[in-house]
Short mmCIF file of C-alpha atoms in Angstrom, two decimals:
data_model
loop_
_atom_site.label_atom_id
_atom_site.label_comp_id
_atom_site.label_asym_id
_atom_site.label_seq_id
_atom_site.Cartn_x
_atom_site.Cartn_y
_atom_site.Cartn_z
CA MET P 1 187.52 55.79 367.39
CA ASP P 2 190.68 57.40 366.50
CA TRP P 3 194.34 56.56 365.97
CA GLY P 4 194.33 54.51 369.20
CA ALA P 5 192.13 52.02 368.00
CA LEU P 6 194.45 51.45 364.82
CA HIS P 7 197.27 50.97 367.61
CA THR P 8 194.98 48.20 369.17
CA ILE P 9 194.57 46.59 365.95
CA LEU P 10 197.85 47.03 364.71
CA GLY P 11 199.64 46.15 368.04
CA GLY P 12 198.63 42.52 367.49
CA VAL P 13 200.56 42.22 364.25
CA ASN P 14 203.57 43.16 366.27
CA LYS P 15 203.81 39.66 367.82
CA HIS P 16 204.25 38.05 364.41
CA SER P 17 206.55 40.46 362.86
CA THR P 18 210.34 40.24 362.15
CA SER P 19 212.70 42.82 364.31
CA ILE P 20 212.77 45.32 361.66
CA GLY P 21 209.11 45.07 361.50
CA LYS P 22 208.84 45.92 365.15
CA ILE P 23 211.09 48.99 364.27
CA TRP P 24 208.77 50.06 361.64
CA LEU P 25 205.76 49.94 363.53
CA THR P 26 207.38 51.85 366.33
CA VAL P 27 208.69 54.33 363.95
CA LEU P 28 205.34 54.59 362.63
CA PHE P 29 203.55 55.29 365.83
CA ILE P 30 205.91 57.67 367.21
CA PHE P 31 207.47 59.36 364.49
CA ARG P 32 204.48 59.65 362.36
CA ILE P 33 201.16 59.12 363.87
CA MET P 34 202.10 61.01 367.26
CA ILE P 35 203.79 64.08 365.38
CA LEU P 36 200.65 63.87 363.49
CA VAL P 37 198.31 64.21 366.22
CA VAL P 38 200.48 66.32 368.57
CA ALA P 39 201.99 69.02 366.53
CA ALA P 40 201.07 69.11 362.95
CA GLU P 41 197.39 69.18 363.21
CA LYS P 42 198.02 72.20 365.19
CA VAL P 43 200.18 73.94 362.55
CA TRP P 44 197.49 73.22 359.98
CA GLY P 45 194.76 74.09 362.16
CA ASP P 46 194.14 77.38 361.10
CA GLU P 47 195.18 77.17 357.57
CA GLN P 48 192.27 78.53 355.46
CA ASP P 49 191.45 81.22 358.30
CA ASP P 50 194.79 82.71 358.24
CA PHE P 51 195.00 82.39 354.50
CA ILE P 52 194.99 85.90 353.47
CA CYS P 53 194.59 87.90 349.71
CA ASN P 54 195.39 91.33 349.33
CA THR P 55 191.52 91.93 347.91
CA LEU P 56 188.29 92.82 349.66
CA GLN P 57 186.43 90.79 346.91
CA PRO P 58 184.16 88.30 348.57
CA GLY P 59 184.98 84.76 347.21
CA CYS P 60 188.70 85.38 345.94
CA LYS P 61 190.00 83.93 349.04
CA ASN P 62 188.33 80.74 348.90
CA VAL P 63 188.97 80.17 345.32
CA CYS P 64 192.54 80.79 345.58
CA TYR P 65 192.60 78.82 348.74
CA ASP P 66 190.82 75.74 346.89
CA HIS P 67 193.38 76.32 343.64
CA PHE P 68 196.47 76.14 345.46
CA PHE P 69 195.38 73.48 348.29
CA PRO P 70 193.30 70.82 346.09
CA ILE P 71 193.79 68.49 349.21
CA SER P 72 195.53 69.93 352.43
CA HIS P 73 198.90 68.22 353.39
CA ILE P 74 197.61 67.27 356.70
CA ARG P 75 194.91 65.17 354.96
CA LEU P 76 197.04 63.52 352.57
CA TRP P 77 199.38 62.56 355.60
CA ALA P 78 196.24 60.98 357.34
CA LEU P 79 195.36 58.81 354.38
CA GLN P 80 199.01 58.00 353.63
CA LEU P 81 199.36 56.19 357.26
CA ILE P 82 195.58 54.64 357.02
CA PHE P 83 196.99 53.17 353.77
CA VAL P 84 200.31 52.00 354.46
CA SER P 85 199.26 50.40 358.01
CA THR P 86 196.46 48.55 355.93
CA PRO P 87 198.63 45.80 354.56
CA ALA P 88 199.58 44.53 358.21
CA LEU P 89 196.22 43.76 358.53
CA LEU P 90 196.47 41.19 355.75
CA VAL P 91 199.24 39.34 358.03
CA ALA P 92 196.62 40.11 361.09
CA MET P 93 193.94 38.21 359.03
CA HIS P 94 195.76 35.29 358.01
CA VAL P 95 197.47 34.58 361.67
CA ALA P 96 193.71 34.88 362.92
CA TYR P 97 192.64 32.34 360.20
CA ARG P 98 195.56 29.69 361.25
CA ARG P 99 194.32 30.15 364.93
CA HIS P 100 190.95 29.45 363.97
CA GLU P 101 192.17 26.30 362.32
CA LYS P 102 194.28 25.08 365.21
CA LYS P 103 191.14 25.87 367.41
CA ARG P 104 189.10 23.82 365.44
CA GLN P 105 191.52 20.91 365.51
CA PHE P 106 191.92 21.03 369.34
CA ARG P 107 188.00 20.85 369.70
CA LYS P 108 188.03 18.22 367.42
CA GLY P 109 190.50 16.29 369.92
CA ASP P 110 193.38 15.77 367.47
CA GLU P 111 196.16 13.90 368.95
CA LYS P 112 198.66 15.78 366.74
CA CYS P 113 198.10 19.11 368.37
CA GLU P 114 198.29 18.92 372.32
CA PHE P 115 197.54 22.37 373.71
CA LYS P 116 196.37 22.65 377.61
CA ASP P 117 193.53 25.13 376.69
CA VAL P 118 192.31 27.35 373.99
CA GLU P 119 194.49 30.25 375.69
CA GLU P 120 197.58 28.73 374.56
CA ILE P 121 196.42 28.72 371.06
CA ARG P 122 195.43 32.40 371.56
CA ARG P 123 198.93 33.41 372.93
CA GLN P 124 201.04 31.11 370.57
CA ARG P 125 203.35 32.95 368.31
CA PHE P 126 203.89 31.94 364.69
CA HIS P 127 206.83 31.93 362.51
CA ILE P 128 207.12 33.56 359.42
CA GLU P 129 207.20 30.43 357.31
CA GLY P 130 205.05 28.57 354.48
CA THR P 131 201.81 30.64 353.14
CA LEU P 132 202.34 33.15 356.13
CA TRP P 133 205.69 34.39 354.56
CA TRP P 134 203.99 35.05 351.37
CA THR P 135 201.16 36.98 352.93
CA TYR P 136 203.71 38.66 355.19
CA THR P 137 206.35 39.59 351.91
CA SER P 138 203.22 40.66 350.00
CA SER P 139 202.21 43.13 352.56
CA ILE P 140 205.63 44.72 352.87
CA PHE P 141 205.58 45.29 349.11
CA PHE P 142 202.25 47.04 349.07
CA ARG P 143 203.42 49.04 351.82
CA LEU P 144 206.04 50.19 349.77
CA VAL P 145 203.67 50.68 347.05
CA PHE P 146 201.77 52.85 349.08
CA GLU P 147 204.40 55.15 350.56
CA ALA P 148 206.18 55.73 347.18
CA VAL P 149 202.46 56.71 345.46
CA PHE P 150 201.93 59.00 348.28
CA MET P 151 205.34 60.55 348.06
CA TYR P 152 205.03 60.85 344.68
CA ALA P 153 201.80 62.49 344.79
CA PHE P 154 202.75 64.93 347.41
CA TYR P 155 205.51 66.07 345.21
CA PHE P 156 203.69 66.42 342.23
CA MET P 157 200.78 68.12 343.64
CA TYR P 158 203.05 70.82 345.55
CA ASP P 159 205.84 71.00 343.04
CA GLY P 160 208.23 70.38 345.82
CA PHE P 161 208.08 70.25 349.61
CA GLN P 162 208.75 73.76 350.03
CA MET P 163 205.76 75.87 351.45
CA PRO P 164 206.09 79.46 349.71
CA ARG P 165 205.12 82.44 351.54
CA LEU P 166 203.22 84.10 348.88
CA MET P 167 201.47 83.01 346.04
CA LYS P 168 200.05 84.88 343.03
CA CYS P 169 196.37 84.03 342.26
CA ASN P 170 194.39 85.25 339.33
CA ALA P 171 191.46 83.01 339.20
CA TRP P 172 187.76 84.61 339.06
CA PRO P 173 186.02 86.33 340.80
CA CYS P 174 189.86 87.90 341.86
CA PRO P 175 189.69 91.06 339.93
CA ASN P 176 193.46 90.79 338.56
CA THR P 177 196.22 88.90 339.57
CA VAL P 178 196.51 89.20 343.53
CA ASP P 179 198.81 88.34 346.16
CA CYS P 180 197.91 85.53 348.69
CA PHE P 181 199.82 84.70 351.88
CA VAL P 182 200.00 81.30 353.38
CA SER P 183 200.01 81.05 357.14
CA ARG P 184 203.45 79.80 358.75
CA PRO P 185 204.90 78.69 355.66
CA THR P 186 208.59 77.95 357.51
CA GLU P 187 206.92 75.60 360.23
CA LYS P 188 204.94 73.91 357.51
CA THR P 189 207.88 73.52 355.31
CA VAL P 190 209.93 72.17 358.54
CA PHE P 191 207.04 69.69 359.35
CA THR P 192 206.87 68.55 355.80
CA ILE P 193 210.28 67.51 355.30
CA PHE P 194 210.44 65.96 358.83
CA MET P 195 207.43 63.57 357.55
CA ILE P 196 209.24 63.15 353.98
CA ALA P 197 212.42 62.26 355.92
CA VAL P 198 210.55 59.84 357.99
CA SER P 199 208.54 58.33 355.09
CA SER P 200 211.84 57.70 353.55
CA ILE P 201 213.26 56.01 356.73
CA CYS P 202 210.17 53.76 356.58
CA ILE P 203 210.61 52.85 352.95
CA LEU P 204 214.25 51.71 353.74
CA LEU P 205 213.47 49.68 356.66
CA ASN P 206 210.34 48.04 354.38
CA VAL P 207 213.07 47.29 351.68
CA ALA P 208 215.58 46.02 354.18
CA GLU P 209 212.86 43.75 355.84
CA LEU P 210 212.19 42.61 352.23
CA CYS P 211 215.93 41.62 351.75
CA TYR P 212 215.99 39.98 355.07
CA LEU P 213 212.89 37.83 354.29
CA LEU P 214 214.26 36.87 350.86
CA THR P 215 217.63 36.04 351.88
CA LYS P 216 216.06 33.65 354.69
CA PHE P 217 213.56 32.06 351.97
CA PHE P 218 216.59 31.18 349.69
CA LEU P 219 219.02 30.24 352.63
CA ARG P 220 216.22 27.66 353.80
CA LYS P 221 215.42 26.50 350.31
CA SER P 222 219.45 26.07 349.56
CA ARG P 223 219.80 24.23 353.01
CA LYS P 224 217.01 21.62 352.03
CA ALA P 225 218.42 21.19 348.74
CA GLY P 226 221.75 20.36 350.31
CA ASN P 227 220.27 17.98 352.75
CA SER P 228 218.70 15.99 350.15
CA LYS P 229 221.75 16.01 347.77
CA HIS P 230 223.78 14.58 350.58
CA HIS P 231 221.28 11.85 351.82
CA PRO P 232 219.53 10.28 348.85
CA ASN P 233 219.03 6.84 350.53
CA HIS P 234 215.46 6.01 350.80
CA GLU P 235 215.68 5.37 354.42
CA ASN P 236 217.14 8.67 354.91
CA LYS P 237 214.30 9.94 352.82
CA GLU P 238 211.70 8.66 355.71
CA GLU P 239 214.02 10.17 358.12
CA THR P 240 214.10 13.34 356.63
CA LYS P 241 210.45 13.52 356.23
CA GLN P 242 209.77 12.46 359.83
CA ASN P 243 212.62 15.31 360.86
CA GLU P 244 210.53 17.70 358.91
CA MET P 245 207.17 16.34 360.49
CA ASN P 246 209.02 16.87 363.96
CA GLU P 247 209.94 19.93 363.25
CA LEU P 248 206.63 21.39 362.14
CA ILE P 249 204.85 19.91 365.06
CA SER P 250 207.18 21.08 367.69
CA ASP P 251 207.05 24.41 366.05
CA THR P 252 203.32 24.70 366.26
CA CYS P 253 202.94 23.18 369.70
CA GLN P 254 204.49 24.15 372.40
CA ASN P 255 203.90 21.57 375.20
CA THR P 256 203.89 18.40 373.45
CA VAL P 257 203.50 15.41 375.64
CA ILE P 258 204.46 12.66 373.14
CA GLY P 259 208.26 12.31 372.53
CA PHE P 260 209.51 11.58 368.96
CA SER P 261 212.48 9.07 368.38
CA SER P 262 214.31 10.37 365.25
CA MET N 1 178.67 58.28 373.83
CA SER N 2 180.58 58.78 370.79
CA TRP N 3 182.00 56.66 367.42
CA ALA N 4 184.05 54.26 370.31
CA PHE N 5 180.55 52.45 370.95
CA LEU N 6 180.20 51.85 366.94
CA ARG N 7 183.65 50.46 367.21
CA ASP N 8 182.98 48.27 370.38
CA LEU N 9 179.62 47.12 368.59
CA LEU N 10 181.11 46.03 365.05
CA SER N 11 184.06 44.11 367.39
CA GLY N 12 181.26 42.26 368.96
CA VAL N 13 179.86 41.43 365.52
CA ASN N 14 182.96 40.50 364.06
CA LYS N 15 183.08 37.08 366.16
CA TYR N 16 179.97 35.88 364.51
CA SER N 17 180.94 36.57 360.90
CA THR N 18 182.66 34.54 358.20
CA GLY N 19 185.73 35.63 356.43
CA ILE N 20 184.03 38.16 354.30
CA GLY N 21 182.28 39.66 357.08
CA ARG N 22 185.14 40.27 358.91
CA ILE N 23 187.15 42.06 355.75
CA TRP N 24 183.48 44.13 355.70
CA VAL N 25 184.08 45.19 359.36
CA ALA N 26 188.10 45.98 358.63
CA VAL N 27 187.03 48.23 355.47
CA VAL N 28 184.32 49.81 357.52
CA PHE N 29 186.57 50.78 360.48
CA LEU N 30 189.60 51.57 358.59
CA PHE N 31 188.41 53.31 355.52
CA ARG N 32 185.14 54.76 356.47
CA LEU N 33 185.24 55.40 360.20
CA LEU N 34 188.87 56.35 360.78
CA VAL N 35 188.88 58.53 357.58
CA TYR N 36 185.79 60.24 358.73
CA ILE N 37 187.56 61.05 362.07
CA VAL N 38 190.78 62.08 361.39
CA ALA N 39 190.11 63.81 358.09
CA ALA N 40 186.76 64.46 356.54
CA GLU N 41 185.24 66.02 359.82
CA ASN N 42 187.98 68.71 359.95
CA ILE N 43 187.27 69.76 356.48
CA TRP N 44 183.69 70.28 356.94
CA LYS N 45 184.25 71.99 360.45
CA TYR N 46 184.12 75.69 359.42
CA GLU N 47 181.90 75.19 356.37
CA HIS N 48 179.28 77.66 357.21
CA ASP N 49 181.71 80.33 358.43
CA GLU N 50 183.93 80.20 355.42
CA PHE N 51 181.11 80.07 352.98
CA GLU N 52 181.29 83.69 351.77
CA CYS N 53 178.66 85.48 349.47
CA ASN N 54 179.40 88.56 347.20
CA ILE N 55 177.37 90.65 349.27
CA LYS N 56 176.71 92.73 352.57
CA GLN N 57 172.80 92.21 352.94
CA PRO N 58 172.49 90.77 356.72
CA GLY N 59 171.09 87.38 356.48
CA CYS N 60 171.49 86.43 352.60
CA GLU N 61 174.48 84.27 353.47
CA ASN N 62 172.65 82.34 355.98
CA VAL N 63 169.80 81.91 353.97
CA CYS N 64 171.94 80.82 350.70
CA PHE N 65 173.77 78.20 352.76
CA ASP N 66 170.57 76.83 354.03
CA HIS N 67 169.31 76.44 350.79
CA PHE N 68 172.07 74.45 348.90
CA PHE N 69 172.96 72.68 352.13
CA PRO N 70 169.68 71.32 353.53
CA VAL N 71 171.63 68.47 355.36
CA SER N 72 175.34 68.61 355.42
CA HIS N 73 177.49 66.15 353.69
CA ILE N 74 179.26 65.36 356.48
CA ARG N 75 176.25 64.81 358.53
CA LEU N 76 174.66 62.63 355.76
CA TRP N 77 178.07 60.78 356.19
CA ALA N 78 177.79 60.14 359.89
CA LEU N 79 173.99 59.11 359.62
CA GLN N 80 175.11 56.39 356.46
CA LEU N 81 177.98 55.13 359.03
CA ILE N 82 175.66 54.66 361.88
CA MET N 83 172.57 53.17 359.96
CA VAL N 84 175.02 50.68 357.89
CA SER N 85 176.47 49.31 360.71
CA THR N 86 173.18 48.69 362.64
CA PRO N 87 171.61 45.58 360.63
CA SER N 88 174.52 43.80 362.41
CA LEU N 89 172.74 44.18 365.81
CA LEU N 90 170.17 41.83 364.23
CA VAL N 91 172.82 38.95 364.19
CA VAL N 92 173.98 39.86 367.79
CA PHE N 93 170.56 39.83 369.37
CA HIS N 94 169.88 36.42 367.62
CA VAL N 95 172.96 34.99 368.90
CA ALA N 96 172.12 36.05 372.56
CA TYR N 97 168.77 34.70 372.12
CA ARG N 98 170.27 31.15 371.37
CA LYS N 99 172.67 31.45 374.18
CA ASN N 100 169.99 32.27 376.36
CA ARG N 101 167.24 29.72 375.54
CA GLU N 102 170.26 26.97 375.55
CA LYS N 103 170.85 28.42 379.36
CA HIS N 104 167.19 28.46 380.28
CA LEU N 105 166.43 24.67 379.01
CA SER N 106 170.07 23.94 380.11
CA GLN N 107 170.32 21.56 377.09
CA LYS N 108 172.32 21.62 374.14
CA LEU N 109 170.30 22.73 371.43
CA TYR N 110 172.82 24.11 369.01
CA ARG N 111 176.17 22.64 367.75
CA SER N 112 177.56 26.04 368.94
CA PRO N 113 175.43 29.43 369.41
CA GLY N 114 177.64 30.97 367.40
CA GLU N 115 177.45 28.58 363.98
CA ILE N 116 175.59 30.21 361.06
CA ASP N 117 173.18 27.35 360.48
CA GLY N 118 169.21 27.46 360.58
CA GLY N 119 167.58 30.38 361.81
CA LEU N 120 170.92 32.37 362.48
CA LEU N 121 171.75 32.17 358.61
CA TRP N 122 168.37 33.64 357.95
CA THR N 123 168.99 36.65 360.42
CA TYR N 124 172.59 37.02 358.92
CA LEU N 125 171.11 36.94 355.22
CA THR N 126 168.43 39.70 356.25
CA SER N 127 171.27 41.61 357.76
CA LEU N 128 173.27 41.48 354.68
CA VAL N 129 170.48 42.73 352.39
CA LEU N 130 169.40 45.33 354.58
CA LYS N 131 173.27 46.85 354.91
CA THR N 132 173.19 46.81 351.08
CA ALA N 133 170.01 48.58 350.78
CA ILE N 134 170.90 51.39 353.38
CA GLU N 135 174.04 51.92 351.62
CA ILE N 136 172.45 52.54 348.05
CA VAL N 137 169.68 54.53 349.48
CA PHE N 138 172.30 56.93 350.98
CA LEU N 139 174.01 57.00 347.91
CA VAL N 140 171.02 57.85 346.15
CA LEU N 141 170.06 60.42 348.54
CA PHE N 142 173.65 62.16 348.07
CA TYR N 143 173.41 62.03 344.38
CA LYS N 144 169.71 63.42 344.60
CA LEU N 145 170.30 66.17 347.18
CA TYR N 146 173.63 67.65 345.56
CA ASN N 147 173.19 66.82 341.79
CA GLY N 148 175.81 64.20 342.05
CA PHE N 149 178.93 64.14 343.89
CA GLU N 150 180.79 67.37 342.54
CA VAL N 151 181.04 70.21 344.89
CA PRO N 152 181.14 73.71 343.06
CA ARG N 153 183.09 76.53 343.52
CA LEU N 154 180.25 78.59 342.94
CA VAL N 155 176.81 78.68 343.60
CA LYS N 156 174.44 81.56 342.56
CA CYS N 157 171.91 82.52 345.06
CA ASP N 158 168.57 84.73 344.77
CA ILE N 159 166.59 84.06 347.42
CA ARG N 160 164.90 86.62 349.71
CA PRO N 161 166.63 88.67 351.59
CA CYS N 162 169.11 88.88 348.95
CA PRO N 163 168.46 91.63 346.82
CA ASN N 164 169.16 89.96 343.31
CA THR N 165 171.22 87.28 342.00
CA VAL N 166 174.39 86.82 344.63
CA ASP N 167 177.49 84.88 344.09
CA CYS N 168 178.49 82.58 346.80
CA PHE N 169 181.74 80.93 347.27
CA ILE N 170 181.78 77.36 348.70
CA SER N 171 185.06 77.06 350.97
CA LYS N 172 187.54 73.80 349.93
CA PRO N 173 185.63 72.48 347.07
CA THR N 174 188.31 70.28 345.88
CA GLU N 175 188.90 68.73 348.85
CA LYS N 176 185.32 67.99 349.72
CA MET N 177 184.86 66.36 345.89
CA ILE N 178 187.84 64.13 346.64
CA PHE N 179 186.46 62.79 350.04
CA LEU N 180 183.16 62.37 348.50
CA TYR N 181 184.33 59.98 345.70
CA PHE N 182 186.40 58.25 348.78
CA LEU N 183 183.12 57.90 350.24
CA LEU N 184 181.69 56.81 346.98
CA GLY N 185 184.12 54.11 346.36
CA THR N 186 184.30 52.88 349.94
CA SER N 187 180.37 52.27 349.88
CA CYS N 188 180.36 50.52 346.61
CA LEU N 189 183.31 48.11 347.83
CA CYS N 190 181.10 47.37 350.96
CA ILE N 191 178.06 46.75 348.86
CA ALA N 192 180.21 44.40 346.62
CA LEU N 193 181.57 42.65 349.63
CA ASN N 194 177.98 42.15 350.95
CA LEU N 195 176.81 40.92 347.75
CA SER N 196 179.64 38.48 347.25
CA GLU N 197 178.94 37.36 351.31
CA PHE N 198 175.41 36.87 350.38
CA SER N 199 176.21 34.67 347.43
CA TYR N 200 178.82 32.56 349.24
CA LEU N 201 176.17 31.87 352.29
CA ILE N 202 173.45 31.17 349.71
CA PHE N 203 175.61 28.44 347.73
CA LYS N 204 177.30 27.05 350.58
#
């Protein structure tokens, strides 16, 4: 059980995402999770062992380390990645629920939905519309919120994104103000800036995806409103209803046997 | 044999759960198991090496560490994860038993072996009660063993062979405390999910 399991869980969401969503997922896995596991963990691996204070007083190093690093960068990133990936599960759950409903319909022998077998329902791709649109949009919104919160927490806790070489500490039991030296400060600064930059890119991707979804939503609404304005006739209203139903059915049933005349 | 086994077990259970049950599995995977493996394990990794006492007397550090940490937080956490996932096995066994019976008698006894009705409902409810009870037991154990979820920076120790009262310093106390509160939070969330699933099934 590790990041690979998260990859398996989120991989399923990929099918039902927009293109920007797929790019976001790729950026997440390659530039954040993989970098974290392959590189960053090693840089921070010896952080307390190599944190040296200029004193022989036992306990001073522990206390100073705890004072300057209440929660290590690497743990904060791990939590950020977990929290940011979680909203995508909302979408996965919604899709699973829809599939479950379709399977139920199929088992009942509903004529509206003609699938060759249950496998087709499993492989089917849902379009992002209706309630799924709301779930998807709220998942992107939550992602944005979590990213922003973690970036702010980072900035607030460490007074910026730079790792200092030297910290002065006078917490008890250090006898007076003691110099403490952080291990690998430059490398840590480089990786911190890298992770912050990729976080910002992910935030931009999420904002772009949100704008795209909202634009699509309003365009669809205006198209529907436009259609109903041009055809106020009662007979054409029925036709429009039939057309909508046809769209819905042809969207959800890939291999339809029954033909429709519109 | 590792955490992957638990993951496979829980995935198997997922098939026969209600919607809330699936949310519970997702919470256990992501917020407990994954956080444990990628973050928490590393914090407690060198806890004994980094536990430092203000004394050169050999054996004093060992004795003091053993006195203040009879069972390490991280081991209790791991035990809790394993024991909380185990009652779900009851449901898996019951479903397997049902399928077996149908196969043996080669006749349809149940509407579908996975549907929660009759005997399977009681098994499911029992597993929910057990899960909740185990969560509460572990939380109480944590509280009693460590006097709450706070991790102090300094502990004073005067057990033989320490010559007098000695200051001992725990490593990364703040980070440990943050993750212990995280553990508490997710445990309470799981308890709430179990209770709501229980009431949902009772009133259905």
